[in-house]
Amino acid sequence: MQTETKIKLLEKFFSGSISDPELKSLFVWLNSEQGNQEYEELADAIWTSGQFDAIEKVDSAKLYSKISARLQEKQLSSRKPLMISLRKAVAIFILGLVLPLTYFTLLNPQDSNQQVVYLKESLSNEKVRKMSLSDGTVVWLLSGSEITYPSDFTKSKYRKVNVRGEAFFKVAKDSLRPFILDLGEIGLKVVGTSFNVMNFEDEDHVSVVLKSGQVDLFKGDFRQNKQLVRIKPGELADYQKKESQFHIQKVEVVKYISWIDGTLVFRNDPLAEVLKKLGRWYNVEIEINDPSVVDFPFTATIKNENLDQIIDLLEFSTPFKYSKLKTDDGTKLMIMKNS
C-alpha cells in the first residue's frame, strides 16, 4: 500500500467518512507484520507536518482498538442468522474436557523412590498453566496438554519428562543430570535451555523451537551413542513423521512462544493451521467445509479477544463464512465458502 493511500485512509477514518472496504484495508495494513512500526513512523511525520492538526494523535495500539471497535459494531449490526445444511466436510476435531482435571498416578509402585507423577491438564477457565518441577525447571503447559515427570529427579542419572500437546520449557541447568524430553517417535536432550515443543498425536509432525541454549534431537529412545541433530537459538526443527526426517529452519521465535503470555501471533500462516491453534486455545471443535480454506494466508496478533470477537475478525479479514454452533460436546465453529 502506497504512503499516500495510507494517509488518505487515516484521514477518512478519523473524519468518520471511511467506507467498509477502506476500513478493511486499513485494518489489514495495521495488523500486518510491519503495520505497527510503519504507522508509528508515518504518524510522527503526519502530526509533525501539521497535516492532522485538528485531530488528536493516537499511537498504534489505541488506533487498533478504535478500528476493532468500529469493526465489531459493523459486524453486530449486519449479522444475520445462518441456516446450515448438511454437506460433506473436512473436519478438524479439537478435543478438550469441560473441567480442569489434575490427578496423580504411581507408575512404579514397586519402587517408592522412583514414583512418577502423572499430571494431565485440560483447562476450561485457563488457557495456560505455569508450573515448576522439583529441579527448578519451569513449564508453561497449553490447555489440553499432558506432562509426565518424576517427583524427584535426584534418583536417576537423567531428568526424564514426557509431553503430549504443546509446552514451553525453561530448563534448570544441571550438567550432572541432562534433561531428556520424550516426544514419542523422537526426543531431545538439554542441560539448561529454553524452548517450545508442539507434539500433538493428531498432527503429522513434531516441532521444537529453541529460544536459548542448545538442543540435541534424536529418534527413538535416548542412548549415549545415539546420533543427534543439534539446533541453535532462533531455529525450528520440524520432524515429519511419515518421512522420519528433521527439517531445520530459522524462524521468528516470538511467534512460537508468545502464547505463554496470552498472545497468539500469526504471520501469513495457512488458515487451516490457524484454526487448529484457535480451536485448542478456545476449546472448540473446528469443521472446514471449503478446501480453499486450507492454504489461505492469515496474519493477526490476538490478545484478550473472546471467541465472538475472533469470529468477527476472521469474517472481516478472510473470504469465508463462520458459524458458531452449540453441540452436546461443547462448541463447534463451522467454516464455509462466503457465497
mmCIF file of C-alpha atoms in Angstrom:
data_model
loop_
_atom_site.group_PDB
_atom_site.id
_atom_site.type_symbol
_atom_site.label_atom_id
_atom_site.label_comp_id
_atom_site.label_asym_id
_atom_site.label_seq_id
_atom_site.Cartn_x
_atom_site.Cartn_y
_atom_site.Cartn_z
ATOM 1 C CA MET A 1 0.000 0.000 0.000
ATOM 2 C CA GLN A 2 1.377 3.418 -1.004
ATOM 3 C CA THR A 3 2.071 6.053 1.657
ATOM 4 C CA GLU A 4 -0.434 8.461 0.084
ATOM 5 C CA THR A 5 -3.130 5.771 0.296
ATOM 6 C CA LYS A 6 -2.366 5.126 3.958
ATOM 7 C CA ILE A 7 -2.623 8.839 4.786
ATOM 8 C CA LYS A 8 -5.925 9.121 2.906
ATOM 9 C CA LEU A 9 -7.365 6.097 4.759
ATOM 10 C CA LEU A 10 -6.279 7.507 8.124
ATOM 11 C CA GLU A 11 -7.818 10.879 7.272
ATOM 12 C CA LYS A 12 -11.106 9.225 6.302
ATOM 13 C CA PHE A 13 -11.108 7.064 9.428
ATOM 14 C CA PHE A 14 -10.607 9.993 11.787
ATOM 15 C CA SER A 15 -13.216 12.064 9.955
ATOM 16 C CA GLY A 16 -15.752 9.222 10.046
ATOM 17 C CA SER A 17 -16.142 9.051 6.264
ATOM 18 C CA ILE A 18 -14.329 5.759 5.657
ATOM 19 C CA SER A 19 -16.159 3.037 3.709
ATOM 20 C CA ASP A 20 -16.305 -0.630 4.716
ATOM 21 C CA PRO A 21 -13.765 -1.785 2.086
ATOM 22 C CA GLU A 22 -11.439 1.067 3.084
ATOM 23 C CA LEU A 23 -11.810 0.183 6.760
ATOM 24 C CA LYS A 24 -10.869 -3.391 5.925
ATOM 25 C CA SER A 25 -7.754 -2.210 4.044
ATOM 26 C CA LEU A 26 -6.743 -0.031 6.982
ATOM 27 C CA PHE A 27 -7.245 -2.907 9.420
ATOM 28 C CA VAL A 28 -5.271 -5.400 7.319
ATOM 29 C CA TRP A 29 -2.380 -2.945 6.963
ATOM 30 C CA LEU A 30 -2.211 -2.074 10.673
ATOM 31 C CA ASN A 31 -2.441 -5.747 11.634
ATOM 32 C CA SER A 32 0.333 -6.827 9.255
ATOM 33 C CA GLU A 33 3.797 -7.806 10.453
ATOM 34 C CA GLN A 34 5.261 -4.309 9.903
ATOM 35 C CA GLY A 35 2.000 -2.395 10.265
ATOM 36 C CA ASN A 36 2.525 -1.037 13.780
ATOM 37 C CA GLN A 37 6.034 0.229 13.063
ATOM 38 C CA GLU A 38 5.011 1.732 9.709
ATOM 39 C CA TYR A 39 2.072 3.542 11.348
ATOM 40 C CA GLU A 40 4.221 4.978 14.159
ATOM 41 C CA GLU A 41 6.747 6.324 11.642
ATOM 42 C CA LEU A 42 4.007 7.705 9.403
ATOM 43 C CA ALA A 43 2.122 9.234 12.348
ATOM 44 C CA ASP A 44 5.239 11.084 13.541
ATOM 45 C CA ALA A 45 5.678 12.578 10.083
ATOM 46 C CA ILE A 46 1.979 13.478 9.664
ATOM 47 C CA TRP A 47 1.498 15.201 13.010
ATOM 48 C CA THR A 48 4.897 16.926 12.846
ATOM 49 C CA SER A 49 3.976 18.402 9.468
ATOM 50 C CA GLY A 50 0.707 19.764 10.879
ATOM 51 C CA GLN A 51 -1.388 17.830 8.370
ATOM 52 C CA PHE A 52 -3.623 16.406 11.124
ATOM 53 C CA ASP A 53 -3.551 19.406 13.486
ATOM 54 C CA ALA A 54 -7.278 19.176 14.205
ATOM 55 C CA ILE A 55 -7.001 15.505 15.207
ATOM 56 C CA GLU A 56 -5.567 14.206 18.485
ATOM 57 C CA LYS A 57 -2.568 11.957 17.864
ATOM 58 C CA VAL A 58 -3.018 8.307 18.848
ATOM 59 C CA ASP A 59 -0.481 5.501 18.996
ATOM 60 C CA SER A 60 -0.848 2.268 17.020
ATOM 61 C CA ALA A 61 -2.333 0.320 19.954
ATOM 62 C CA LYS A 62 -5.110 2.881 20.500
ATOM 63 C CA LEU A 63 -5.786 3.113 16.759
ATOM 64 C CA TYR A 64 -6.019 -0.685 16.535
ATOM 65 C CA SER A 65 -8.535 -0.677 19.429
ATOM 66 C CA LYS A 66 -10.605 2.025 17.724
ATOM 67 C CA ILE A 67 -10.653 0.142 14.422
ATOM 68 C CA SER A 68 -11.516 -3.150 16.153
ATOM 69 C CA ALA A 69 -14.389 -1.476 17.992
ATOM 70 C CA ARG A 70 -15.706 0.008 14.737
ATOM 71 C CA LEU A 71 -15.476 -3.379 13.022
ATOM 72 C CA GLN A 72 -17.302 -5.088 15.864
ATOM 73 C CA GLU A 73 -20.122 -2.533 15.662
ATOM 74 C CA LYS A 74 -20.478 -3.176 11.948
ATOM 75 C CA GLN A 75 -20.402 -6.947 12.370
ATOM 76 C CA LEU A 76 -23.034 -6.910 15.106
ATOM 77 C CA SER A 77 -25.334 -4.616 13.129
ATOM 78 C CA SER A 78 -25.072 -6.689 9.955
ATOM 79 C CA ARG A 79 -25.050 -10.214 11.380
ATOM 80 C CA LYS A 80 -27.943 -12.411 10.238
ATOM 81 C CA PRO A 81 -28.996 -15.918 11.276
ATOM 82 C CA LEU A 82 -27.425 -18.568 9.071
ATOM 83 C CA MET A 83 -29.114 -21.837 8.124
ATOM 84 C CA ILE A 84 -26.674 -24.713 7.908
ATOM 85 C CA SER A 85 -27.401 -27.617 5.578
ATOM 86 C CA LEU A 86 -25.719 -30.995 5.736
ATOM 87 C CA ARG A 87 -22.714 -31.383 3.447
ATOM 88 C CA LYS A 88 -19.507 -33.326 3.040
ATOM 89 C CA ALA A 89 -16.874 -31.796 5.302
ATOM 90 C CA VAL A 90 -13.221 -31.967 6.114
ATOM 91 C CA ALA A 91 -13.258 -31.917 9.897
ATOM 92 C CA ILE A 92 -10.541 -30.985 12.327
ATOM 93 C CA PHE A 93 -11.503 -32.209 15.766
ATOM 94 C CA ILE A 94 -10.052 -30.348 18.714
ATOM 95 C CA LEU A 95 -10.720 -32.355 21.838
ATOM 96 C CA GLY A 96 -10.977 -30.751 25.288
ATOM 97 C CA LEU A 97 -12.616 -31.520 28.590
ATOM 98 C CA VAL A 98 -15.013 -29.135 30.297
ATOM 99 C CA LEU A 99 -13.477 -29.100 33.747
ATOM 100 C CA PRO A 100 -9.848 -28.839 34.860
ATOM 101 C CA LEU A 101 -8.503 -32.261 35.708
ATOM 102 C CA THR A 102 -5.354 -32.916 37.702
ATOM 103 C CA TYR A 103 -4.512 -36.292 39.056
ATOM 104 C CA PHE A 104 -1.506 -38.276 40.195
ATOM 105 C CA THR A 105 -0.614 -41.901 39.388
ATOM 106 C CA LEU A 106 2.242 -44.037 40.681
ATOM 107 C CA LEU A 107 3.716 -45.685 37.610
ATOM 108 C CA ASN A 108 6.223 -47.809 39.533
ATOM 109 C CA PRO A 109 4.611 -48.832 42.830
ATOM 110 C CA GLN A 110 7.271 -51.474 43.477
ATOM 111 C CA ASP A 111 9.883 -48.742 43.953
ATOM 112 C CA SER A 112 8.693 -45.899 46.167
ATOM 113 C CA ASN A 113 11.837 -43.878 45.392
ATOM 114 C CA GLN A 114 11.064 -43.888 41.684
ATOM 115 C CA GLN A 115 7.487 -42.671 41.821
ATOM 116 C CA VAL A 116 6.393 -40.788 38.740
ATOM 117 C CA VAL A 117 3.762 -38.105 38.952
ATOM 118 C CA TYR A 118 1.394 -38.052 36.007
ATOM 119 C CA LEU A 119 -0.203 -34.651 35.581
ATOM 120 C CA LYS A 120 -2.921 -34.258 32.989
ATOM 121 C CA GLU A 121 -4.491 -30.863 32.432
ATOM 122 C CA SER A 122 -7.477 -29.935 30.282
ATOM 123 C CA LEU A 123 -8.435 -26.489 31.434
ATOM 124 C CA SER A 124 -11.749 -24.700 30.967
ATOM 125 C CA ASN A 125 -11.007 -21.434 32.762
ATOM 126 C CA GLU A 126 -7.285 -21.303 31.999
ATOM 127 C CA LYS A 127 -5.606 -21.436 28.614
ATOM 128 C CA VAL A 128 -2.104 -21.729 30.049
ATOM 129 C CA ARG A 129 -0.817 -23.306 33.266
ATOM 130 C CA LYS A 130 2.618 -22.386 34.631
ATOM 131 C CA MET A 131 4.224 -25.000 36.842
ATOM 132 C CA SER A 132 7.609 -25.761 38.424
ATOM 133 C CA LEU A 133 9.338 -29.136 38.574
ATOM 134 C CA SER A 134 11.413 -30.293 41.536
ATOM 135 C CA ASP A 135 14.736 -29.417 39.828
ATOM 136 C CA GLY A 136 13.700 -25.784 39.301
ATOM 137 C CA THR A 137 12.618 -26.236 35.676
ATOM 138 C CA VAL A 138 9.619 -24.053 34.796
ATOM 139 C CA VAL A 139 6.980 -25.320 32.349
ATOM 140 C CA TRP A 140 4.142 -23.490 30.625
ATOM 141 C CA LEU A 141 1.509 -26.032 29.558
ATOM 142 C CA LEU A 142 -1.166 -25.334 26.951
ATOM 143 C CA SER A 143 -4.731 -26.343 27.755
ATOM 144 C CA GLY A 144 -5.399 -29.990 26.881
ATOM 145 C CA SER A 145 -1.733 -30.981 27.033
ATOM 146 C CA GLU A 146 -0.211 -33.698 29.217
ATOM 147 C CA ILE A 147 3.085 -33.941 31.051
ATOM 148 C CA THR A 148 4.704 -36.840 32.900
ATOM 149 C CA TYR A 149 7.691 -36.276 35.191
ATOM 150 C CA PRO A 150 9.433 -37.813 38.222
ATOM 151 C CA SER A 151 8.580 -36.428 41.635
ATOM 152 C CA ASP A 152 12.309 -36.477 42.462
ATOM 153 C CA PHE A 153 14.952 -36.026 39.767
ATOM 154 C CA THR A 154 17.839 -36.889 42.094
ATOM 155 C CA LYS A 155 17.082 -40.632 41.934
ATOM 156 C CA SER A 156 18.224 -41.014 38.323
ATOM 157 C CA LYS A 157 21.159 -40.006 36.113
ATOM 158 C CA TYR A 158 18.723 -38.287 33.702
ATOM 159 C CA ARG A 159 15.802 -35.929 34.228
ATOM 160 C CA LYS A 160 13.232 -37.693 32.041
ATOM 161 C CA VAL A 161 9.964 -35.949 31.117
ATOM 162 C CA ASN A 162 7.176 -36.808 28.658
ATOM 163 C CA VAL A 163 4.898 -34.289 26.914
ATOM 164 C CA ARG A 164 1.859 -34.669 24.672
ATOM 165 C CA GLY A 165 0.492 -31.403 23.325
ATOM 166 C CA GLU A 166 2.287 -28.056 23.500
ATOM 167 C CA ALA A 167 4.592 -26.731 26.188
ATOM 168 C CA PHE A 168 7.350 -24.188 26.760
ATOM 169 C CA PHE A 169 10.281 -25.237 28.947
ATOM 170 C CA LYS A 170 12.799 -23.141 30.828
ATOM 171 C CA VAL A 171 15.118 -25.946 31.941
ATOM 172 C CA ALA A 172 17.191 -25.516 35.096
ATOM 173 C CA LYS A 173 20.896 -26.104 34.474
ATOM 174 C CA ASP A 174 22.320 -29.355 35.859
ATOM 175 C CA SER A 175 25.355 -30.667 33.964
ATOM 176 C CA LEU A 176 25.344 -33.876 36.016
ATOM 177 C CA ARG A 177 21.774 -34.774 35.049
ATOM 178 C CA PRO A 178 20.858 -33.946 31.428
ATOM 179 C CA PHE A 179 17.195 -33.178 30.769
ATOM 180 C CA ILE A 180 15.582 -35.737 28.424
ATOM 181 C CA LEU A 181 12.197 -34.954 26.870
ATOM 182 C CA ASP A 182 10.272 -37.883 25.346
ATOM 183 C CA LEU A 183 8.087 -36.870 22.384
ATOM 184 C CA GLY A 184 7.088 -40.319 21.144
ATOM 185 C CA GLU A 185 8.934 -41.027 17.891
ATOM 186 C CA ILE A 186 11.665 -38.556 18.815
ATOM 187 C CA GLY A 187 13.159 -36.936 21.890
ATOM 188 C CA LEU A 188 15.577 -34.208 22.880
ATOM 189 C CA LYS A 189 18.441 -33.716 25.317
ATOM 190 C CA VAL A 190 19.407 -30.443 27.012
ATOM 191 C CA VAL A 191 21.290 -29.277 30.092
ATOM 192 C CA GLY A 192 19.929 -25.787 30.683
ATOM 193 C CA THR A 193 17.935 -24.009 27.993
ATOM 194 C CA SER A 194 14.527 -22.645 26.955
ATOM 195 C CA PHE A 195 12.432 -23.978 24.088
ATOM 196 C CA ASN A 196 8.907 -24.605 22.824
ATOM 197 C CA VAL A 197 7.651 -28.016 21.754
ATOM 198 C CA MET A 198 4.489 -28.951 19.853
ATOM 199 C CA ASN A 199 3.673 -32.662 19.902
ATOM 200 C CA PHE A 200 0.013 -33.474 19.163
ATOM 201 C CA GLU A 201 -0.984 -37.039 18.300
ATOM 202 C CA ASP A 202 -3.330 -35.873 15.515
ATOM 203 C CA GLU A 203 -0.550 -33.896 13.771
ATOM 204 C CA ASP A 204 1.786 -35.342 11.139
ATOM 205 C CA HIS A 205 4.816 -33.591 12.603
ATOM 206 C CA VAL A 206 6.566 -32.642 15.843
ATOM 207 C CA SER A 207 8.224 -29.234 16.140
ATOM 208 C CA VAL A 208 10.792 -27.771 18.515
ATOM 209 C CA VAL A 209 11.723 -24.063 18.557
ATOM 210 C CA LEU A 210 14.813 -23.041 20.510
ATOM 211 C CA LYS A 211 14.884 -19.688 22.297
ATOM 212 C CA SER A 212 18.181 -20.025 24.172
ATOM 213 C CA GLY A 213 20.866 -22.605 24.914
ATOM 214 C CA GLN A 214 21.286 -25.792 22.920
ATOM 215 C CA VAL A 215 19.036 -28.731 21.996
ATOM 216 C CA ASP A 216 20.118 -32.144 20.703
ATOM 217 C CA LEU A 217 17.360 -34.147 18.988
ATOM 218 C CA PHE A 218 17.289 -37.904 18.464
ATOM 219 C CA LYS A 219 14.980 -40.595 17.091
ATOM 220 C CA GLY A 220 13.517 -43.264 19.371
ATOM 221 C CA ASP A 221 14.835 -43.704 22.916
ATOM 222 C CA PHE A 222 17.876 -41.861 24.217
ATOM 223 C CA ARG A 223 21.248 -43.632 24.408
ATOM 224 C CA GLN A 224 24.692 -42.169 24.940
ATOM 225 C CA ASN A 225 25.897 -43.208 21.471
ATOM 226 C CA LYS A 226 22.723 -42.018 19.752
ATOM 227 C CA GLN A 227 23.101 -39.892 16.615
ATOM 228 C CA LEU A 228 21.996 -36.364 17.480
ATOM 229 C CA VAL A 229 20.633 -33.442 15.459
ATOM 230 C CA ARG A 230 21.634 -30.132 17.041
ATOM 231 C CA ILE A 231 19.724 -26.864 16.711
ATOM 232 C CA LYS A 232 20.747 -23.346 17.725
ATOM 233 C CA PRO A 233 18.771 -20.415 19.162
ATOM 234 C CA GLY A 234 16.327 -18.992 16.639
ATOM 235 C CA GLU A 235 15.911 -22.295 14.805
ATOM 236 C CA LEU A 236 12.905 -24.579 14.379
ATOM 237 C CA ALA A 237 13.334 -28.323 13.995
ATOM 238 C CA ASP A 238 10.334 -29.916 12.321
ATOM 239 C CA TYR A 239 10.168 -33.720 12.385
ATOM 240 C CA GLN A 240 7.918 -35.187 9.684
ATOM 241 C CA LYS A 241 6.511 -38.479 10.957
ATOM 242 C CA LYS A 242 5.957 -40.036 7.516
ATOM 243 C CA GLU A 243 9.444 -39.165 6.294
ATOM 244 C CA SER A 244 11.153 -39.808 9.660
ATOM 245 C CA GLN A 245 13.284 -36.775 8.885
ATOM 246 C CA PHE A 246 14.207 -33.496 10.602
ATOM 247 C CA HIS A 247 13.883 -30.195 8.725
ATOM 248 C CA ILE A 248 15.590 -27.166 10.291
ATOM 249 C CA GLN A 249 14.960 -23.502 9.516
ATOM 250 C CA LYS A 250 15.439 -20.039 11.020
ATOM 251 C CA VAL A 251 12.238 -18.559 12.472
ATOM 252 C CA GLU A 252 10.854 -15.595 14.407
ATOM 253 C CA VAL A 253 10.885 -17.208 17.868
ATOM 254 C CA VAL A 254 8.351 -14.827 19.448
ATOM 255 C CA LYS A 255 5.680 -16.128 17.069
ATOM 256 C CA TYR A 256 6.005 -19.608 18.608
ATOM 257 C CA ILE A 257 6.291 -18.668 22.281
ATOM 258 C CA SER A 258 4.017 -15.616 22.665
ATOM 259 C CA TRP A 259 1.155 -17.908 23.750
ATOM 260 C CA ILE A 260 2.714 -18.287 27.204
ATOM 261 C CA ASP A 261 1.861 -14.602 27.772
ATOM 262 C CA GLY A 262 -1.669 -14.977 26.390
ATOM 263 C CA THR A 263 -0.944 -13.752 22.852
ATOM 264 C CA LEU A 264 -1.302 -15.651 19.569
ATOM 265 C CA VAL A 265 0.829 -14.411 16.669
ATOM 266 C CA PHE A 266 0.141 -15.441 13.069
ATOM 267 C CA ARG A 267 2.247 -14.293 10.104
ATOM 268 C CA ASN A 268 0.950 -15.462 6.715
ATOM 269 C CA ASP A 269 0.129 -18.846 8.235
ATOM 270 C CA PRO A 270 -2.194 -21.278 6.398
ATOM 271 C CA LEU A 271 -5.690 -20.662 7.729
ATOM 272 C CA ALA A 272 -6.215 -24.362 8.492
ATOM 273 C CA GLU A 273 -3.242 -24.258 10.890
ATOM 274 C CA VAL A 274 -4.533 -21.025 12.405
ATOM 275 C CA LEU A 275 -7.938 -22.606 13.029
ATOM 276 C CA LYS A 276 -6.342 -25.615 14.718
ATOM 277 C CA LYS A 277 -4.493 -23.270 17.069
ATOM 278 C CA LEU A 278 -7.651 -21.272 17.769
ATOM 279 C CA GLY A 279 -9.608 -24.480 18.348
ATOM 280 C CA ARG A 280 -7.175 -25.569 21.044
ATOM 281 C CA TRP A 281 -6.981 -22.060 22.507
ATOM 282 C CA TYR A 282 -10.747 -21.596 22.821
ATOM 283 C CA ASN A 283 -11.550 -25.286 23.342
ATOM 284 C CA VAL A 284 -13.865 -25.566 20.325
ATOM 285 C CA GLU A 285 -14.295 -28.112 17.544
ATOM 286 C CA ILE A 286 -13.408 -26.847 14.061
ATOM 287 C CA GLU A 287 -15.160 -28.047 10.910
ATOM 288 C CA ILE A 288 -13.975 -26.854 7.493
ATOM 289 C CA ASN A 289 -16.465 -27.122 4.622
ATOM 290 C CA ASP A 290 -14.363 -25.425 1.940
ATOM 291 C CA PRO A 291 -10.971 -26.872 0.889
ATOM 292 C CA SER A 292 -9.749 -23.415 -0.219
ATOM 293 C CA VAL A 293 -9.554 -22.530 3.485
ATOM 294 C CA VAL A 294 -6.538 -24.802 3.970
ATOM 295 C CA ASP A 295 -3.827 -22.653 2.361
ATOM 296 C CA PHE A 296 -5.368 -19.178 2.688
ATOM 297 C CA PRO A 297 -2.698 -16.933 4.315
ATOM 298 C CA PHE A 298 -3.685 -15.255 7.579
ATOM 299 C CA THR A 299 -1.885 -12.579 9.614
ATOM 300 C CA ALA A 300 -3.026 -11.322 13.002
ATOM 301 C CA THR A 301 -1.985 -10.738 16.595
ATOM 302 C CA ILE A 302 -4.647 -11.926 19.038
ATOM 303 C CA LYS A 303 -4.739 -10.990 22.719
ATOM 304 C CA ASN A 304 -7.650 -10.974 25.179
ATOM 305 C CA GLU A 305 -10.319 -11.360 22.487
ATOM 306 C CA ASN A 306 -13.215 -13.703 23.170
ATOM 307 C CA LEU A 307 -14.431 -16.252 20.624
ATOM 308 C CA ASP A 308 -17.152 -13.980 19.185
ATOM 309 C CA GLN A 309 -14.587 -11.234 18.584
ATOM 310 C CA ILE A 310 -12.307 -13.747 16.871
ATOM 311 C CA ILE A 311 -15.144 -14.806 14.578
ATOM 312 C CA ASP A 312 -15.730 -11.147 13.691
ATOM 313 C CA LEU A 313 -12.027 -10.755 12.905
ATOM 314 C CA LEU A 314 -11.990 -13.870 10.725
ATOM 315 C CA GLU A 315 -15.114 -12.864 8.810
ATOM 316 C CA PHE A 316 -13.730 -9.409 8.145
ATOM 317 C CA SER A 317 -10.228 -10.440 7.088
ATOM 318 C CA THR A 318 -10.917 -13.675 5.156
ATOM 319 C CA PRO A 319 -13.335 -14.523 2.293
ATOM 320 C CA PHE A 320 -15.143 -17.220 4.269
ATOM 321 C CA LYS A 321 -18.263 -17.535 6.393
ATOM 322 C CA TYR A 322 -18.137 -18.672 10.008
ATOM 323 C CA SER A 323 -20.921 -20.080 12.157
ATOM 324 C CA LYS A 324 -20.765 -20.966 15.855
ATOM 325 C CA LEU A 325 -22.974 -23.842 16.969
ATOM 326 C CA LYS A 326 -23.691 -25.398 20.351
ATOM 327 C CA THR A 327 -23.308 -29.180 20.463
ATOM 328 C CA ASP A 328 -23.636 -31.867 23.124
ATOM 329 C CA ASP A 329 -19.849 -31.824 23.486
ATOM 330 C CA GLY A 330 -19.438 -28.051 23.645
ATOM 331 C CA THR A 331 -18.981 -25.549 20.814
ATOM 332 C CA LYS A 332 -18.355 -26.094 17.103
ATOM 333 C CA LEU A 333 -17.076 -23.475 14.668
ATOM 334 C CA MET A 334 -18.010 -24.171 11.041
ATOM 335 C CA ILE A 335 -16.176 -22.555 8.127
ATOM 336 C CA MET A 336 -17.656 -22.419 4.633
ATOM 337 C CA LYS A 337 -17.494 -20.505 1.376
ATOM 338 C CA ASN A 338 -18.917 -16.996 1.605
ATOM 339 C CA SER A 339 -21.463 -17.090 -1.206
#
